Tab-separated table of C-alpha atoms in Angstrom:
chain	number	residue	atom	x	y	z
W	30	UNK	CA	84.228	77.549	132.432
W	31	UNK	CA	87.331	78.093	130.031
W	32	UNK	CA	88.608	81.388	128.809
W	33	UNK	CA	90.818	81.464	125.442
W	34	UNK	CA	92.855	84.161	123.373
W	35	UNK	CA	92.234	84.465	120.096
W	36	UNK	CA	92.689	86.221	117.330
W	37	UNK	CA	89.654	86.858	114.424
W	38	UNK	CA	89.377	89.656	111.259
W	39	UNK	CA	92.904	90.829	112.514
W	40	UNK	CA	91.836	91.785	116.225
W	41	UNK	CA	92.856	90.502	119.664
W	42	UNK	CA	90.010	88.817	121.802
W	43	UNK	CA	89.188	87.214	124.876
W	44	UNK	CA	86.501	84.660	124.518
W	45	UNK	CA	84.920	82.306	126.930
W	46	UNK	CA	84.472	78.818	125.162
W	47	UNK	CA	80.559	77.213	124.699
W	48	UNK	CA	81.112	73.559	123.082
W	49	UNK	CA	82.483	75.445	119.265
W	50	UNK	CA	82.090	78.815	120.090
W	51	UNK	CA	83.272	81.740	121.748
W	52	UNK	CA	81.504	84.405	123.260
W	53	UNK	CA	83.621	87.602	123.194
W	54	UNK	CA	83.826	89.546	126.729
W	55	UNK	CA	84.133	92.962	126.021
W	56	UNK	CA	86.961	95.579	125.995
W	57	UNK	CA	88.997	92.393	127.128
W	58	UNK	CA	92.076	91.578	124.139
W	59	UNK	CA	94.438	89.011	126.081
W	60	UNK	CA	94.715	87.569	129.367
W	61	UNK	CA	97.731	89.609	131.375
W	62	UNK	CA	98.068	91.288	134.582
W	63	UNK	CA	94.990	93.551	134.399
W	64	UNK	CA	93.056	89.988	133.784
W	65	UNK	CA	92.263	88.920	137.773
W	66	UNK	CA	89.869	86.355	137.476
W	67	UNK	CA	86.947	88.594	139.170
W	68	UNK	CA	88.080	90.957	136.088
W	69	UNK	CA	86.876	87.861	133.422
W	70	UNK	CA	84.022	86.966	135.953
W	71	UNK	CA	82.089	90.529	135.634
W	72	UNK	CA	83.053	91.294	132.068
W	73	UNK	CA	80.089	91.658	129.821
W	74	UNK	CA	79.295	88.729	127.637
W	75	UNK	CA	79.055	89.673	123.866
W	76	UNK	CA	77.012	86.907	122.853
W	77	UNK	CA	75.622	88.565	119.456
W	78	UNK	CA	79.614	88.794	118.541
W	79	UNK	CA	79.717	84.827	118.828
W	80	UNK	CA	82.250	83.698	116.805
W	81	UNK	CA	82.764	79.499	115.612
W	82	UNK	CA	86.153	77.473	116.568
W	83	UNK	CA	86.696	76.942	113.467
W	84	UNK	CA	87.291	80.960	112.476
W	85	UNK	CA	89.248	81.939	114.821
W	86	UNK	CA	93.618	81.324	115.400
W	87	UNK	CA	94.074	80.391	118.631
W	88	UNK	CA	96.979	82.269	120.698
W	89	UNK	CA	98.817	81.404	123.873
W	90	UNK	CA	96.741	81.347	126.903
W	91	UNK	CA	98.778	84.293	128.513
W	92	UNK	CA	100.420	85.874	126.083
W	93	UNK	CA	101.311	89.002	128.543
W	94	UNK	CA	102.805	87.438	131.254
W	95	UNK	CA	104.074	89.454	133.609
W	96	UNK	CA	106.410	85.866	134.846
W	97	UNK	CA	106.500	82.592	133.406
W	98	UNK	CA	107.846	80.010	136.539
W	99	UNK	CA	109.200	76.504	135.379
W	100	UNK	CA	109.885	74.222	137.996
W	101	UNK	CA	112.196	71.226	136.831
W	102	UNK	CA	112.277	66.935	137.711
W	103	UNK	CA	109.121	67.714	139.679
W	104	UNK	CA	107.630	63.838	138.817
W	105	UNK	CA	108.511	61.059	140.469
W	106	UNK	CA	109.125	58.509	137.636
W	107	UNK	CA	111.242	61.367	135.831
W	108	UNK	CA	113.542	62.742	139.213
W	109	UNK	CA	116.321	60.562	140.328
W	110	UNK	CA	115.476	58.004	142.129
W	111	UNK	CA	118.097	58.935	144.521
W	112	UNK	CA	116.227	62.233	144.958
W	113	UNK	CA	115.430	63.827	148.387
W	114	UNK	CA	114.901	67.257	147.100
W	115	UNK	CA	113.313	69.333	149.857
W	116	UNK	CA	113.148	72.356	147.891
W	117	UNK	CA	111.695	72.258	143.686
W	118	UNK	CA	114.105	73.117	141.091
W	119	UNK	CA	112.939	76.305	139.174
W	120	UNK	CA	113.831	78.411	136.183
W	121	UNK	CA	112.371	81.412	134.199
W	122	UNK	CA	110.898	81.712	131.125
W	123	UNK	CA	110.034	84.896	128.652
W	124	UNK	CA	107.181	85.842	127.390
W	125	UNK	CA	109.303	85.680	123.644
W	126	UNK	CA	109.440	81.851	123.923
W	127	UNK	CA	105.358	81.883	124.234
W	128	UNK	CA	103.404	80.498	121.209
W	129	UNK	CA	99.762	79.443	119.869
W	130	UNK	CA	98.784	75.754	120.617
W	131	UNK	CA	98.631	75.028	116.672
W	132	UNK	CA	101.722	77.128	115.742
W	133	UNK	CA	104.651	75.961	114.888
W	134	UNK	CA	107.759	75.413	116.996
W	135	UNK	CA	111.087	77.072	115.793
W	136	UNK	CA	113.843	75.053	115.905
W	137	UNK	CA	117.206	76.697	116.057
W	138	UNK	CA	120.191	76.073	113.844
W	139	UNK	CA	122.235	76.699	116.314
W	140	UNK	CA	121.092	73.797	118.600
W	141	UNK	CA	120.824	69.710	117.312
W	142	UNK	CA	119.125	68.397	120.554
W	143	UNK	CA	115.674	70.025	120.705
W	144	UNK	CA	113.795	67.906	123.128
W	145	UNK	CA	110.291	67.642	124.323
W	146	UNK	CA	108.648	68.278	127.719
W	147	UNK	CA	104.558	68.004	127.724
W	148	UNK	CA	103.191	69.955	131.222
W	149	UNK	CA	100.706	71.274	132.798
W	150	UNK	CA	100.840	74.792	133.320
W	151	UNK	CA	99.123	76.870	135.800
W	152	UNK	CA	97.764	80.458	135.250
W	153	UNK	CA	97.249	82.786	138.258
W	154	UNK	CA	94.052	84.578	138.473
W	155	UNK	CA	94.683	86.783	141.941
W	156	UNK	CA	97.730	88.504	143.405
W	157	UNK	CA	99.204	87.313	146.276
W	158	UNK	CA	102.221	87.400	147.933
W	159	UNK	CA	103.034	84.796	150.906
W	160	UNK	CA	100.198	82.652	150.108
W	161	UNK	CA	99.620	79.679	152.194
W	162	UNK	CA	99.083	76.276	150.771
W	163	UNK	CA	95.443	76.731	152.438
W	164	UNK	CA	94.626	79.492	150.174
W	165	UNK	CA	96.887	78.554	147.123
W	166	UNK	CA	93.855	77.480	144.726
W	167	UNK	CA	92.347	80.637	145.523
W	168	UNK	CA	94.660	82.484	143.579
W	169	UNK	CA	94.191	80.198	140.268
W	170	UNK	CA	92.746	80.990	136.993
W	171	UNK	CA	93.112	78.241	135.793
W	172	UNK	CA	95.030	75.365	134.196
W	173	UNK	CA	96.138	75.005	130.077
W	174	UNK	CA	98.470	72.806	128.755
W	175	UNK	CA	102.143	73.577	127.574
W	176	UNK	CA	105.539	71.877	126.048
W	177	UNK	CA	108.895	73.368	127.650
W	178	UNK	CA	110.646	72.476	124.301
W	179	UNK	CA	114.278	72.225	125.815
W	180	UNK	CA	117.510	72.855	123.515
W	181	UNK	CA	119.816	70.062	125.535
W	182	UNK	CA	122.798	70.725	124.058
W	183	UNK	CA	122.889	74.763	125.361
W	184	UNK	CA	121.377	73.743	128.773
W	185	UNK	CA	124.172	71.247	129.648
W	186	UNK	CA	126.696	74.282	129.269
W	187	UNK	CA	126.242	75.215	132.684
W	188	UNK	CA	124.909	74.206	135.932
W	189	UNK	CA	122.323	76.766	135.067
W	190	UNK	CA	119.347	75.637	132.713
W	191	UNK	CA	118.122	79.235	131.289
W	192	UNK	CA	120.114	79.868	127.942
W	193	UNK	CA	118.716	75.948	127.068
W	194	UNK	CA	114.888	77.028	128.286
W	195	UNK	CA	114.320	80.875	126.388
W	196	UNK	CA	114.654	80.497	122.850
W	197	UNK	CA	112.214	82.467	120.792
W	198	UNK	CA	108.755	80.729	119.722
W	199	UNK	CA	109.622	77.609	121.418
W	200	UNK	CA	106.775	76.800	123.473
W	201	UNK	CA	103.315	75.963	123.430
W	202	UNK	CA	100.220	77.014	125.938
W	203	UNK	CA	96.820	76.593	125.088
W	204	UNK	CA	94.395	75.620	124.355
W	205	UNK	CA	92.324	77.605	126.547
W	206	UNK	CA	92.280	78.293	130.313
W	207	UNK	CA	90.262	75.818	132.130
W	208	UNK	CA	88.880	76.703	135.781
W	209	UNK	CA	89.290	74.359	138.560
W	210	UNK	CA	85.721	74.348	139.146
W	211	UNK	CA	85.301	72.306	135.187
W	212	UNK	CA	87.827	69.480	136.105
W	213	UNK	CA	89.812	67.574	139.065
W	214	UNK	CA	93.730	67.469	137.673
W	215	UNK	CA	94.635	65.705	141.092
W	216	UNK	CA	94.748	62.396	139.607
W	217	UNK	CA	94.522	63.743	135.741
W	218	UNK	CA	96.638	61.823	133.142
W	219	UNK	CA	99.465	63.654	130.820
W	220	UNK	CA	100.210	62.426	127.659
W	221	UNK	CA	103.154	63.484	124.911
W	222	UNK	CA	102.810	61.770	121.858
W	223	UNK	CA	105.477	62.468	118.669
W	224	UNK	CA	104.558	61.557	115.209
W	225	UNK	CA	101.535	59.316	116.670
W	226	UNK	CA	103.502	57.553	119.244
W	227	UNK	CA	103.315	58.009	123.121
W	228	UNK	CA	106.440	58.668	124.435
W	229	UNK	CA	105.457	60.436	127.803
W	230	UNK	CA	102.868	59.267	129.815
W	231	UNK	CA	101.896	59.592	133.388
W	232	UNK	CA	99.127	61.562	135.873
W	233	UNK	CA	99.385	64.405	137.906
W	234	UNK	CA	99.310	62.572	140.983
W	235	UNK	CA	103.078	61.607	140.512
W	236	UNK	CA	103.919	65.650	141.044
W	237	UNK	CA	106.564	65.846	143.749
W	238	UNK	CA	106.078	69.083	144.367
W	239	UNK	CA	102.237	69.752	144.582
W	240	UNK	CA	100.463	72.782	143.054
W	241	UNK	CA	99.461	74.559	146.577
W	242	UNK	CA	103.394	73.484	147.258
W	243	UNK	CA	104.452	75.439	144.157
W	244	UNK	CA	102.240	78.452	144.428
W	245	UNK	CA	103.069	78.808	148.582
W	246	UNK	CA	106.903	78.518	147.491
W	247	UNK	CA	106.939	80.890	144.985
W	248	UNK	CA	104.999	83.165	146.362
W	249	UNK	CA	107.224	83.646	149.132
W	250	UNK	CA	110.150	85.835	147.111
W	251	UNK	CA	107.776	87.043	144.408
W	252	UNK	CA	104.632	88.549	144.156
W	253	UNK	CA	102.156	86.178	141.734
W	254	UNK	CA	100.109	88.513	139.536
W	255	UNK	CA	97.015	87.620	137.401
W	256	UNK	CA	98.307	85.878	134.224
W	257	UNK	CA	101.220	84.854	135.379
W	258	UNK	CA	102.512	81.177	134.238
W	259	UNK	CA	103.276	77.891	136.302
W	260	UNK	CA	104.811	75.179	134.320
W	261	UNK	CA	104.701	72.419	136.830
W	262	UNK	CA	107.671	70.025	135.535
W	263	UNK	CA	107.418	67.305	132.657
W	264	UNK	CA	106.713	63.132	133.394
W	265	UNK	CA	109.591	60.559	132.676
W	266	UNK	CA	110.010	59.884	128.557
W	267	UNK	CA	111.747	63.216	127.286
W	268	UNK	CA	114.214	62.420	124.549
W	269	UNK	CA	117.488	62.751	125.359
W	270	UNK	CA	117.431	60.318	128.552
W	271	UNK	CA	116.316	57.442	125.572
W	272	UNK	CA	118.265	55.099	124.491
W	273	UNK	CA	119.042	56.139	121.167
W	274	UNK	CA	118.441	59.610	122.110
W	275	UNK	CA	115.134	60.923	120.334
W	276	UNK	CA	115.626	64.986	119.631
W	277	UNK	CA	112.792	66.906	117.207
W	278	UNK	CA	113.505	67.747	114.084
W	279	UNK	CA	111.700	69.516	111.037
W	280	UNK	CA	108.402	68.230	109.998
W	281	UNK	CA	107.951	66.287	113.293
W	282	UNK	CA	104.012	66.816	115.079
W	283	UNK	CA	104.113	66.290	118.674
W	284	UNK	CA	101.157	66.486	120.573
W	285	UNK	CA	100.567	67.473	124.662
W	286	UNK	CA	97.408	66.089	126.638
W	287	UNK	CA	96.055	66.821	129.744
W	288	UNK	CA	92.862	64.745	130.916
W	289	UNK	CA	90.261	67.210	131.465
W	290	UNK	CA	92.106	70.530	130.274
W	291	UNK	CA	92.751	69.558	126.339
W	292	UNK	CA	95.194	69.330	123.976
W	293	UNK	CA	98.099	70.831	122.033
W	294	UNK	CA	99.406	69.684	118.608
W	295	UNK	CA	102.177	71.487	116.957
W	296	UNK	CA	104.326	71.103	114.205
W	297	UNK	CA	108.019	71.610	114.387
W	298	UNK	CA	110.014	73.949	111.689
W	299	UNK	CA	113.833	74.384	110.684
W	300	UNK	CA	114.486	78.539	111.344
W	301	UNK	CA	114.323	79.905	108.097
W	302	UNK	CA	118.033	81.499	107.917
């Protein structure tokens, strides 16, 4: 099963996706924190209000967030390999920085080293605070895809990674929510490709830090609430550890794939100023 949010004749929807279509659930507009899993489950299915994939914008898979959790050098063949990290590096995100998984990304004037991060990202389907490893997938919605577009230039200004991670309409998640029970991402491969060419690529089972690792760690100085946001950490590749560095620019399409869960494709645009 996989949920999306989308938006058709100017209103809000939540649909659940059949091959091209979406079914509507009613009085449901966007996932969030009212949006437990065993909310989507029971909803009624509007399937006269069917709508085709090819009407309807796509938005970002939780575009209410309550929290949106990043955790940083979480693969092996992009950490250090030096690295004994005991403990995953993590940042926020805001909800601000959220967009579609066709829209375009904004790039700043104020910043001349966007760079690129494909992920998976994890949406929470069950509060929980404390949660064991045990019971960590118990409290999952499900899995989308995202790109933690990263301005390098303001996040090496400090030890501290946030004013290089929040810029407005910066990054993707979509296309739709997938539920573990549709796919096995244990093993799943990750893709980033710019302009056609591949320039990340790895699989899931190179995550440091596991999922059940993340969602037990977190949980243990905040309470997870249904649509909140896991971004799980990006594969070796990104731009500026290149040789010439490789930064976006306007009119560049960059594309994130995870096996199993789908794809994003996005082009990238100057700020209008």
């Amino acid at each position: 099963m996989a949920y999306a949010n989308y938006r058709y004749e100017g209103q809000n929807f939540i649909g659940e996706v059949h091959g091209d279509h979406l079914i509507p659930l009613a009085g449901l507009t966007d996932v969030g924190p009212e949006t437990s899993a065993s909310v989507l489950v029971s909803a009624a299915r509007l399937t006269e209000a069917r709508v085709p994939l090819s009407e309807i914008t796509l938005r970002a898979a939780s575009p209410r967030a309550g929290k949106i959790l990043c955790v940083g050098r979480n693969y092996k063949d992009h950490a250090d390999e030096a690295n004994t990290a005991t403990f995953p590096v993590l940042f926020p995100k805001y909800t601000s920085t959220l967009i579609g998984p066709a829209d375009d990304i904004i790039l700043p004037p104020e910043s001349t080293q966007a760079d690129f991060e494909g992920e998976l990202a994890v949406i929470i389907g069950k509060t929980g605070r404390r949660i064991t490893e045990q019971d960590a997938m118990d409290h999952i919605l499900g899995y989308c895809v995202s790109n933690d577009v990263t301005m390098r230039d303001y996040q090496n200004k400090s030890h501290q990674w946030l004013q290089g991670k929040i810029w407005d309409n910066t990054t993707p998640l979509g296309p739709s929510i997938v539920t573990p029970a549709e796919t096995d991402i244990s093993k799943a491969g990750i893709s980033t490709t710019l302009n056609g060419e591949v320039v990340q690529k790895s699989d899931l089972s190179h995550l440091i830090f596991s999922i059940p690792t993340l969602i037990a760690t977190l949980s243990e100085f905040t309470t997870l609430k249904p649509g909140d946001v896991i971004l799980t950490g990006t594969p070796a590749g990104v731009g500026y550890r290149r040789d010439p560095q490789l930064f976006l620019k306007d009119g560049d399409t960059i594309t994130v794939t995870v096996e199993g869960v789908g794809s994003i494709t996005n082009t990238v645009r100057a700020e209008a100023t």
